[in-house]
Short mmCIF file of N, CA and C in Angstrom, two decimals:
data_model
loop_
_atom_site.label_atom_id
_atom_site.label_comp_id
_atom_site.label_asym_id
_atom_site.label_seq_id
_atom_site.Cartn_x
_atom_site.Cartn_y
_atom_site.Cartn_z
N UNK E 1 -59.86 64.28 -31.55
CA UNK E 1 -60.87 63.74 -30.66
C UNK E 1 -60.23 63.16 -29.40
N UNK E 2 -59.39 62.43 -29.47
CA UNK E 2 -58.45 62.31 -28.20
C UNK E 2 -57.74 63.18 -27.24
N UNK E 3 -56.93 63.92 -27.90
CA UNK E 3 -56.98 64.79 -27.27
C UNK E 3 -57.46 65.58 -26.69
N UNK E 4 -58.48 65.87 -27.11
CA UNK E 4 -60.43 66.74 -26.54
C UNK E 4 -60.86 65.78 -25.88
N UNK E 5 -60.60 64.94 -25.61
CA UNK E 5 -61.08 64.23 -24.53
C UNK E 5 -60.24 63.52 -23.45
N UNK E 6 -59.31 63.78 -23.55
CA UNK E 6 -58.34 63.51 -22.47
C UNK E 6 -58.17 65.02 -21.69
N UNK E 7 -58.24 66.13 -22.31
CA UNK E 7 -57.82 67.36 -22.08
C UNK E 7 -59.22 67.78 -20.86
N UNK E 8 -60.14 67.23 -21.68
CA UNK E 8 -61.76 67.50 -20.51
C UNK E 8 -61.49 66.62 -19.52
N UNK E 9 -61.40 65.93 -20.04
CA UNK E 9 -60.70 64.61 -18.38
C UNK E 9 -60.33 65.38 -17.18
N UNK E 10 -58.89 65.68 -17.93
CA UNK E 10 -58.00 66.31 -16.98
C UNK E 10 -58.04 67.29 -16.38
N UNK E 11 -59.29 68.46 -17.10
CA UNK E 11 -59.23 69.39 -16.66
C UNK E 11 -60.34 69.36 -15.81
N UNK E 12 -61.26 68.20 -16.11
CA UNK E 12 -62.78 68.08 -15.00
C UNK E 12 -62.26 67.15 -13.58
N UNK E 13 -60.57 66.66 -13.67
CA UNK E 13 -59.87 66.28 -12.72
C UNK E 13 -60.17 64.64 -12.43
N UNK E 14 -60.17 64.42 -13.44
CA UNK E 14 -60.22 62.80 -13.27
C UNK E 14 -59.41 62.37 -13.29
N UNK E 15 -57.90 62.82 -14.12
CA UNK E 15 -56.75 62.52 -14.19
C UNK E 15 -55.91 63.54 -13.62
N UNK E 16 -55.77 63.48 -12.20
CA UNK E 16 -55.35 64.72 -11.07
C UNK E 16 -53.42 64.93 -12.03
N UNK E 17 -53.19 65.93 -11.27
CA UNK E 17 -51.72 66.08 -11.24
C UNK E 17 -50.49 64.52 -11.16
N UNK E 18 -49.61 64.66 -11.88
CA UNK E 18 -49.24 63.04 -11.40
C UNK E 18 -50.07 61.86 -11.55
N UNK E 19 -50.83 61.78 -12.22
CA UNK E 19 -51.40 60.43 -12.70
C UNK E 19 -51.31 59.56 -14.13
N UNK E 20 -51.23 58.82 -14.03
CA UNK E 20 -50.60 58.47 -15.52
C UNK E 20 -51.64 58.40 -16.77
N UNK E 21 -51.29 58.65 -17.77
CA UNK E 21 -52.37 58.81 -18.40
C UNK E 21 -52.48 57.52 -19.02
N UNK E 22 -53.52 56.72 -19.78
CA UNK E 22 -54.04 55.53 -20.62
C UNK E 22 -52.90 55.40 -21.72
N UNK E 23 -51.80 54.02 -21.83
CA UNK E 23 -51.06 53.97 -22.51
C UNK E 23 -51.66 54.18 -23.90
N UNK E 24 -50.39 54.16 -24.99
CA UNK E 24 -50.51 54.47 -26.43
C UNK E 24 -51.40 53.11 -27.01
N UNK E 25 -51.25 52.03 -26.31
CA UNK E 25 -51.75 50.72 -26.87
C UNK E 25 -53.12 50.95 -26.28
N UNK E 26 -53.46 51.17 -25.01
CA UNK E 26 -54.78 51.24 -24.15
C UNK E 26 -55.62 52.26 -25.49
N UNK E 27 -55.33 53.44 -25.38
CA UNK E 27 -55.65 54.30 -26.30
C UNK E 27 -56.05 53.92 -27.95
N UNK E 28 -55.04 53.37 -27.94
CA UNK E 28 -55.21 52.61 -29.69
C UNK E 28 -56.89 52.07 -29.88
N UNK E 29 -56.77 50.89 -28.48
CA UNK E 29 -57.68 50.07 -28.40
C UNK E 29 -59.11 50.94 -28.48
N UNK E 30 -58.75 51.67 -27.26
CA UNK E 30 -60.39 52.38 -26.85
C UNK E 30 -61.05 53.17 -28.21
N UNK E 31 -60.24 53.65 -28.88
CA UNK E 31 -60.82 55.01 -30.07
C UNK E 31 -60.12 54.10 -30.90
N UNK E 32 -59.94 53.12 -31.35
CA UNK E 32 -60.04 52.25 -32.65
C UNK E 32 -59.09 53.40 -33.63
N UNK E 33 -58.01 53.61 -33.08
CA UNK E 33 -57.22 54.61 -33.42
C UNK E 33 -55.39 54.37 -34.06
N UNK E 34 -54.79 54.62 -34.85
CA UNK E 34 -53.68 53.94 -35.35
C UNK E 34 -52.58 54.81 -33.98
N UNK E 35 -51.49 54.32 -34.31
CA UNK E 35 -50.51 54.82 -33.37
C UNK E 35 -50.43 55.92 -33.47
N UNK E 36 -50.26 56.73 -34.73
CA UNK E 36 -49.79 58.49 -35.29
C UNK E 36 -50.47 58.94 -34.91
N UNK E 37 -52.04 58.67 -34.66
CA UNK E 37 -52.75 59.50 -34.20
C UNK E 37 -53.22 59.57 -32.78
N UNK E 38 -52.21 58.82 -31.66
CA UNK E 38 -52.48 58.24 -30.45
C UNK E 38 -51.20 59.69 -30.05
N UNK E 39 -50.16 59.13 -30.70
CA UNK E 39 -48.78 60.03 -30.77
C UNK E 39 -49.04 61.70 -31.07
N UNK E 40 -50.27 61.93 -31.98
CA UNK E 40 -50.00 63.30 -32.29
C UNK E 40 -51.00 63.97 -31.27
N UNK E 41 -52.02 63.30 -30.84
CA UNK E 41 -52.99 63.77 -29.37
C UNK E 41 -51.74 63.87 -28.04
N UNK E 42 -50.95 63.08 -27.72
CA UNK E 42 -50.22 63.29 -26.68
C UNK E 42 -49.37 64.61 -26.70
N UNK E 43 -48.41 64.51 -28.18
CA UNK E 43 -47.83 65.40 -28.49
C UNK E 43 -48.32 66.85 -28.39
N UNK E 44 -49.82 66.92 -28.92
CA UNK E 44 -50.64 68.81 -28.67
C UNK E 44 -50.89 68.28 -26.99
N UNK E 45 -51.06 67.44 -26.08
CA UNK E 45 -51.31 67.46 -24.86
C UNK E 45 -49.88 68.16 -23.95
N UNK E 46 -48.50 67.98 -24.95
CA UNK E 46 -47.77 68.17 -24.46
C UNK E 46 -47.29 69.58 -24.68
N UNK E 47 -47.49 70.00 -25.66
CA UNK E 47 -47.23 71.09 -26.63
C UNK E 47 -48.40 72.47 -25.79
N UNK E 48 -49.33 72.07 -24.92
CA UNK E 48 -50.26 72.71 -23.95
C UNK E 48 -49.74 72.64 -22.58
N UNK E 49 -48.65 72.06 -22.58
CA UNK E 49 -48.23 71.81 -21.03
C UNK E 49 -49.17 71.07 -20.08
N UNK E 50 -50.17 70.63 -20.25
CA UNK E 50 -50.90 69.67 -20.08
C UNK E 50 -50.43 67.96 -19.63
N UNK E 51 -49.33 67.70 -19.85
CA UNK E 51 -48.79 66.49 -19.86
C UNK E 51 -47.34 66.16 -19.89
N UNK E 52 -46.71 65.49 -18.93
CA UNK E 52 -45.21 65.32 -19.43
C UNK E 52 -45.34 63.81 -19.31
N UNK E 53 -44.09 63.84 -20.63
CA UNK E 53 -43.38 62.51 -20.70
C UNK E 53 -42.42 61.92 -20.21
N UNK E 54 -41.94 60.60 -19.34
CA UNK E 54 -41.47 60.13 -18.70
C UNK E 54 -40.89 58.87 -19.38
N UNK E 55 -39.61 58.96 -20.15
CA UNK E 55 -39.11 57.70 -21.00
C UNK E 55 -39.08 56.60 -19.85
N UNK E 56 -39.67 55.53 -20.65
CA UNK E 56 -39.68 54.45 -20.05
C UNK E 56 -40.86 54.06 -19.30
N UNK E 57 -41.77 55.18 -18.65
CA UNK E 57 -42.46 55.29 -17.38
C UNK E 57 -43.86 55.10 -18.46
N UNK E 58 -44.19 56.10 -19.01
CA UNK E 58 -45.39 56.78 -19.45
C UNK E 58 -45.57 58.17 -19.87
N UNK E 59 -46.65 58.44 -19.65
CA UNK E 59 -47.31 59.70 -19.91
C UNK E 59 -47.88 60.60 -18.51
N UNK E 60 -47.71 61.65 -18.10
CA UNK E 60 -48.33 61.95 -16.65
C UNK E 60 -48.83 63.31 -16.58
N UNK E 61 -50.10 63.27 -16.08
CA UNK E 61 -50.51 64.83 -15.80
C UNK E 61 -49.53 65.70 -15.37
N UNK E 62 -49.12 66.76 -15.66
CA UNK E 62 -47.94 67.66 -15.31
C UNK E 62 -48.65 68.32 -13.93
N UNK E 63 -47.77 68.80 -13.04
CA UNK E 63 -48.23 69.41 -11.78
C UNK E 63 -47.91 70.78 -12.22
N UNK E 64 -48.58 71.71 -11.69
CA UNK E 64 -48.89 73.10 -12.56
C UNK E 64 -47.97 73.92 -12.30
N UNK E 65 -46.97 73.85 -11.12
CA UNK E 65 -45.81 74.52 -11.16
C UNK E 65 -44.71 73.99 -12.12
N UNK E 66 -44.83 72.43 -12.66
CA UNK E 66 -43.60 72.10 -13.45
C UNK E 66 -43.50 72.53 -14.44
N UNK E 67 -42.07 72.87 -15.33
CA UNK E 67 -41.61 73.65 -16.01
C UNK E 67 -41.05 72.80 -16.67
N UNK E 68 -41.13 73.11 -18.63
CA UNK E 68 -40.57 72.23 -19.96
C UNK E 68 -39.09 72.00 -19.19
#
């Protein structure tokens, strides 16, 4: 469910290229959701190229030329 809804987000452009996405804690909060399952929505967001991760930074819409 998170992920299906971050993915419509992004793709209806609410969360443009380069924007950070709603931390793992923000997320927790909103969908009353445990961490694993905050972690395994990012992870298929990432696993779609949909999203890169930035240690330390966050989470960020990937720009459509960037490459794993």
């Amino acid at each position: 469910m998170i992920a299906r809804d971050l993915r419509r987000r992004i793709e209806q452009g609410e969360f443009g290229p380069g924007i950070a996405l709603p931390s793992e804690a923000e997320l927790r909060w909103l969908y009353e959701a445990s961490r694993n399952t905050v972690r395994q929505a990012f992870a298929e967001l990432e696993r779609e190229s949909l999203v890169v991760s930035v240690q330390g930074k966050g989470r960020f819409v990937r720009h459509k030329t960037e490459t794993s």
